[in-house]
Amino acid sequence: MLDMIKKINKVLRVVFIGFVAVYGIVKIFDIVPKEKKQKAAAAEERTSEFDELW
């Protein structure tokens, strides 16, 4: 029973370290899907209702 818990602990540790590593790489290289970049660019070009009134 104790051996099984130790193995699960090691597996979870490896998964967590892998997740943190991948997240860090994504943040370092600023990897963003193309769709998200297009939506961000389109959001900047919009004018509000108040701008149209003036």
mmCIF file of N, CA, C and O in Angstrom:
data_model
loop_
_atom_site.group_PDB
_atom_site.id
_atom_site.type_symbol
_atom_site.label_atom_id
_atom_site.label_comp_id
_atom_site.label_asym_id
_atom_site.label_seq_id
_atom_site.Cartn_x
_atom_site.Cartn_y
_atom_site.Cartn_z
ATOM 1 N N MET A 1 0.823 -1.192 0.000
ATOM 2 C CA MET A 1 0.000 0.000 0.000
ATOM 3 C C MET A 1 0.866 1.254 0.000
ATOM 4 O O MET A 1 0.611 2.186 -0.750
ATOM 5 N N LEU A 2 1.881 1.276 0.818
ATOM 6 C CA LEU A 2 2.770 2.424 0.894
ATOM 7 C C LEU A 2 3.547 2.611 -0.413
ATOM 8 O O LEU A 2 3.754 3.744 -0.869
ATOM 9 N N ASP A 3 3.937 1.488 -1.035
ATOM 10 C CA ASP A 3 4.651 1.571 -2.314
ATOM 11 C C ASP A 3 3.768 2.184 -3.396
ATOM 12 O O ASP A 3 4.236 2.971 -4.223
ATOM 13 N N MET A 4 2.499 1.824 -3.395
ATOM 14 C CA MET A 4 1.572 2.357 -4.384
ATOM 15 C C MET A 4 1.401 3.870 -4.201
ATOM 16 O O MET A 4 1.392 4.625 -5.179
ATOM 17 N N ILE A 5 1.308 4.318 -2.980
ATOM 18 C CA ILE A 5 1.170 5.744 -2.698
ATOM 19 C C ILE A 5 2.421 6.498 -3.147
ATOM 20 O O ILE A 5 2.333 7.594 -3.712
ATOM 21 N N LYS A 6 3.599 5.901 -2.931
ATOM 22 C CA LYS A 6 4.849 6.527 -3.363
ATOM 23 C C LYS A 6 4.908 6.631 -4.887
ATOM 24 O O LYS A 6 5.359 7.648 -5.428
ATOM 25 N N LYS A 7 4.438 5.599 -5.594
ATOM 26 C CA LYS A 7 4.435 5.632 -7.058
ATOM 27 C C LYS A 7 3.476 6.701 -7.567
ATOM 28 O O LYS A 7 3.793 7.447 -8.490
ATOM 29 N N ILE A 8 2.306 6.783 -6.949
ATOM 30 C CA ILE A 8 1.330 7.804 -7.343
ATOM 31 C C ILE A 8 1.908 9.193 -7.098
ATOM 32 O O ILE A 8 1.750 10.101 -7.924
ATOM 33 N N ASN A 9 2.588 9.368 -5.984
ATOM 34 C CA ASN A 9 3.217 10.643 -5.664
ATOM 35 C C ASN A 9 4.250 11.018 -6.720
ATOM 36 O O ASN A 9 4.298 12.168 -7.174
ATOM 37 N N LYS A 10 5.072 10.061 -7.140
ATOM 38 C CA LYS A 10 6.089 10.322 -8.157
ATOM 39 C C LYS A 10 5.448 10.679 -9.496
ATOM 40 O O LYS A 10 5.888 11.604 -10.179
ATOM 41 N N VAL A 11 4.391 9.964 -9.865
ATOM 42 C CA VAL A 11 3.707 10.229 -11.136
ATOM 43 C C VAL A 11 3.093 11.623 -11.116
ATOM 44 O O VAL A 11 3.233 12.388 -12.077
ATOM 45 N N LEU A 12 2.425 11.967 -10.041
ATOM 46 C CA LEU A 12 1.810 13.290 -9.945
ATOM 47 C C LEU A 12 2.869 14.389 -9.951
ATOM 48 O O LEU A 12 2.654 15.454 -10.522
ATOM 49 N N ARG A 13 3.989 14.133 -9.340
ATOM 50 C CA ARG A 13 5.076 15.110 -9.329
ATOM 51 C C ARG A 13 5.605 15.333 -10.745
ATOM 52 O O ARG A 13 5.804 16.484 -11.165
ATOM 53 N N VAL A 14 5.782 14.260 -11.507
ATOM 54 C CA VAL A 14 6.270 14.380 -12.879
ATOM 55 C C VAL A 14 5.255 15.129 -13.742
ATOM 56 O O VAL A 14 5.611 15.996 -14.541
ATOM 57 N N VAL A 15 3.968 14.806 -13.577
ATOM 58 C CA VAL A 15 2.922 15.482 -14.346
ATOM 59 C C VAL A 15 2.905 16.972 -14.005
ATOM 60 O O VAL A 15 2.818 17.822 -14.894
ATOM 61 N N PHE A 16 2.995 17.307 -12.741
ATOM 62 C CA PHE A 16 2.980 18.701 -12.320
ATOM 63 C C PHE A 16 4.180 19.460 -12.863
ATOM 64 O O PHE A 16 4.045 20.572 -13.391
ATOM 65 N N ILE A 17 5.358 18.872 -12.766
ATOM 66 C CA ILE A 17 6.570 19.520 -13.274
ATOM 67 C C ILE A 17 6.462 19.703 -14.789
ATOM 68 O O ILE A 17 6.843 20.747 -15.326
ATOM 69 N N GLY A 18 5.916 18.713 -15.486
ATOM 70 C CA GLY A 18 5.729 18.826 -16.931
ATOM 71 C C GLY A 18 4.772 19.946 -17.286
ATOM 72 O O GLY A 18 5.008 20.716 -18.217
ATOM 73 N N PHE A 19 3.676 20.048 -16.541
ATOM 74 C CA PHE A 19 2.702 21.105 -16.787
ATOM 75 C C PHE A 19 3.327 22.479 -16.564
ATOM 76 O O PHE A 19 3.159 23.389 -17.372
ATOM 77 N N VAL A 20 4.071 22.620 -15.493
ATOM 78 C CA VAL A 20 4.717 23.904 -15.195
ATOM 79 C C VAL A 20 5.739 24.234 -16.283
ATOM 80 O O VAL A 20 5.844 25.397 -16.712
ATOM 81 N N ALA A 21 6.477 23.242 -16.752
ATOM 82 C CA ALA A 21 7.474 23.480 -17.797
ATOM 83 C C ALA A 21 6.812 23.924 -19.097
ATOM 84 O O ALA A 21 7.254 24.891 -19.729
ATOM 85 N N VAL A 22 5.754 23.254 -19.510
ATOM 86 C CA VAL A 22 5.057 23.624 -20.742
ATOM 87 C C VAL A 22 4.452 25.018 -20.612
ATOM 88 O O VAL A 22 4.543 25.839 -21.525
ATOM 89 N N TYR A 23 3.841 25.314 -19.477
ATOM 90 C CA TYR A 23 3.253 26.631 -19.251
ATOM 91 C C TYR A 23 4.334 27.718 -19.312
ATOM 92 O O TYR A 23 4.124 28.780 -19.892
ATOM 93 N N GLY A 24 5.478 27.435 -18.727
ATOM 94 C CA GLY A 24 6.577 28.398 -18.755
ATOM 95 C C GLY A 24 7.088 28.645 -20.160
ATOM 96 O O GLY A 24 7.361 29.788 -20.541
ATOM 97 N N ILE A 25 7.204 27.598 -20.957
ATOM 98 C CA ILE A 25 7.659 27.742 -22.340
ATOM 99 C C ILE A 25 6.659 28.568 -23.137
ATOM 100 O O ILE A 25 7.035 29.439 -23.928
ATOM 101 N N VAL A 26 5.370 28.313 -22.921
ATOM 102 C CA VAL A 26 4.338 29.075 -23.632
ATOM 103 C C VAL A 26 4.419 30.545 -23.252
ATOM 104 O O VAL A 26 4.308 31.433 -24.104
ATOM 105 N N LYS A 27 4.618 30.838 -21.984
ATOM 106 C CA LYS A 27 4.711 32.232 -21.541
ATOM 107 C C LYS A 27 5.974 32.910 -22.071
ATOM 108 O O LYS A 27 5.958 34.072 -22.456
ATOM 109 N N ILE A 28 7.089 32.186 -22.088
ATOM 110 C CA ILE A 28 8.353 32.762 -22.546
ATOM 111 C C ILE A 28 8.267 33.142 -24.019
ATOM 112 O O ILE A 28 8.669 34.232 -24.423
ATOM 113 N N PHE A 29 7.749 32.242 -24.849
ATOM 114 C CA PHE A 29 7.700 32.491 -26.286
ATOM 115 C C PHE A 29 6.408 33.165 -26.724
ATOM 116 O O PHE A 29 6.212 33.403 -27.909
ATOM 117 N N ASP A 30 5.518 33.482 -25.791
ATOM 118 C CA ASP A 30 4.259 34.179 -26.063
ATOM 119 C C ASP A 30 3.474 33.488 -27.175
ATOM 120 O O ASP A 30 3.111 34.092 -28.174
ATOM 121 N N ILE A 31 3.234 32.207 -26.995
ATOM 122 C CA ILE A 31 2.509 31.407 -27.972
ATOM 123 C C ILE A 31 1.018 31.632 -27.757
ATOM 124 O O ILE A 31 0.480 31.344 -26.694
ATOM 125 N N VAL A 32 0.353 32.165 -28.800
ATOM 126 C CA VAL A 32 -1.082 32.446 -28.737
ATOM 127 C C VAL A 32 -1.710 31.902 -30.014
ATOM 128 O O VAL A 32 -1.157 32.085 -31.097
ATOM 129 N N PRO A 33 -2.854 31.239 -29.913
ATOM 130 C CA PRO A 33 -3.505 30.766 -31.136
ATOM 131 C C PRO A 33 -3.830 31.923 -32.082
ATOM 132 O O PRO A 33 -4.074 33.046 -31.644
ATOM 133 N N LYS A 34 -3.858 31.644 -33.391
ATOM 134 C CA LYS A 34 -4.119 32.680 -34.384
ATOM 135 C C LYS A 34 -5.489 33.318 -34.180
ATOM 136 O O LYS A 34 -5.655 34.514 -34.359
ATOM 137 N N GLU A 35 -6.477 32.524 -33.829
ATOM 138 C CA GLU A 35 -7.833 33.040 -33.642
ATOM 139 C C GLU A 35 -7.867 34.088 -32.538
ATOM 140 O O GLU A 35 -8.541 35.094 -32.656
ATOM 141 N N LYS A 36 -7.144 33.857 -31.482
ATOM 142 C CA LYS A 36 -7.139 34.791 -30.365
ATOM 143 C C LYS A 36 -6.472 36.103 -30.766
ATOM 144 O O LYS A 36 -6.909 37.174 -30.372
ATOM 145 N N LYS A 37 -5.401 36.040 -31.580
ATOM 146 C CA LYS A 37 -4.728 37.253 -32.032
ATOM 147 C C LYS A 37 -5.659 38.072 -32.913
ATOM 148 O O LYS A 37 -5.698 39.292 -32.817
ATOM 149 N N GLN A 38 -6.403 37.416 -33.782
ATOM 150 C CA GLN A 38 -7.315 38.132 -34.676
ATOM 151 C C GLN A 38 -8.431 38.796 -33.881
ATOM 152 O O GLN A 38 -8.820 39.919 -34.178
ATOM 153 N N LYS A 39 -8.965 38.120 -32.884
ATOM 154 C CA LYS A 39 -10.027 38.692 -32.072
ATOM 155 C C LYS A 39 -9.515 39.914 -31.308
ATOM 156 O O LYS A 39 -10.213 40.901 -31.170
ATOM 157 N N ALA A 40 -8.290 39.846 -30.820
ATOM 158 C CA ALA A 40 -7.723 40.972 -30.079
ATOM 159 C C ALA A 40 -7.533 42.173 -31.001
ATOM 160 O O ALA A 40 -7.797 43.312 -30.612
ATOM 161 N N ALA A 41 -7.100 41.930 -32.221
ATOM 162 C CA ALA A 41 -6.906 43.025 -33.167
ATOM 163 C C ALA A 41 -8.251 43.632 -33.560
ATOM 164 O O ALA A 41 -8.379 44.849 -33.709
ATOM 165 N N ALA A 42 -9.265 42.809 -33.728
ATOM 166 C CA ALA A 42 -10.582 43.301 -34.104
ATOM 167 C C ALA A 42 -11.207 44.106 -32.964
ATOM 168 O O ALA A 42 -11.925 45.073 -33.208
ATOM 169 N N ALA A 43 -10.937 43.736 -31.753
ATOM 170 C CA ALA A 43 -11.504 44.446 -30.604
ATOM 171 C C ALA A 43 -10.948 45.862 -30.495
ATOM 172 O O ALA A 43 -11.639 46.768 -30.043
ATOM 173 N N GLU A 44 -9.724 46.065 -30.907
ATOM 174 C CA GLU A 44 -9.107 47.381 -30.805
ATOM 175 C C GLU A 44 -9.685 48.352 -31.836
ATOM 176 O O GLU A 44 -9.692 49.550 -31.626
ATOM 177 N N GLU A 45 -10.155 47.838 -32.962
ATOM 178 C CA GLU A 45 -10.629 48.697 -34.033
ATOM 179 C C GLU A 45 -12.069 49.173 -33.825
ATOM 180 O O GLU A 45 -12.518 50.068 -34.517
ATOM 181 N N ARG A 46 -12.783 48.585 -32.939
ATOM 182 C CA ARG A 46 -14.180 48.946 -32.721
ATOM 183 C C ARG A 46 -14.304 50.332 -32.104
ATOM 184 O O ARG A 46 -13.452 50.763 -31.340
ATOM 185 N N THR A 47 -15.397 50.999 -32.447
ATOM 186 C CA THR A 47 -15.696 52.279 -31.816
ATOM 187 C C THR A 47 -16.924 52.101 -30.947
ATOM 188 O O THR A 47 -17.814 51.324 -31.259
ATOM 189 N N SER A 48 -16.962 52.827 -29.878
ATOM 190 C CA SER A 48 -18.089 52.712 -28.963
ATOM 191 C C SER A 48 -19.256 53.550 -29.467
ATOM 192 O O SER A 48 -19.123 54.366 -30.384
ATOM 193 N N GLU A 49 -20.409 53.387 -28.841
ATOM 194 C CA GLU A 49 -21.595 54.163 -29.223
ATOM 195 C C GLU A 49 -21.366 55.650 -28.970
ATOM 196 O O GLU A 49 -21.832 56.498 -29.724
ATOM 197 N N PHE A 50 -20.656 55.987 -27.934
ATOM 198 C CA PHE A 50 -20.403 57.384 -27.599
ATOM 199 C C PHE A 50 -19.499 58.038 -28.638
ATOM 200 O O PHE A 50 -19.673 59.201 -28.982
ATOM 201 N N ASP A 51 -18.532 57.282 -29.164
ATOM 202 C CA ASP A 51 -17.663 57.831 -30.202
ATOM 203 C C ASP A 51 -18.460 58.125 -31.472
ATOM 204 O O ASP A 51 -18.188 59.096 -32.182
ATOM 205 N N GLU A 52 -19.430 57.281 -31.795
ATOM 206 C CA GLU A 52 -20.226 57.493 -32.989
ATOM 207 C C GLU A 52 -21.123 58.719 -32.855
ATOM 208 O O GLU A 52 -21.393 59.404 -33.829
ATOM 209 N N LEU A 53 -21.581 59.000 -31.644
ATOM 210 C CA LEU A 53 -22.432 60.166 -31.442
ATOM 211 C C LEU A 53 -21.670 61.467 -31.659
ATOM 212 O O LEU A 53 -22.226 62.434 -32.174
ATOM 213 N N TRP A 54 -20.423 61.516 -31.282
ATOM 214 C CA TRP A 54 -19.646 62.745 -31.400
ATOM 215 C C TRP A 54 -19.069 62.799 -32.781
ATOM 216 O O TRP A 54 -18.715 63.683 -33.367
#
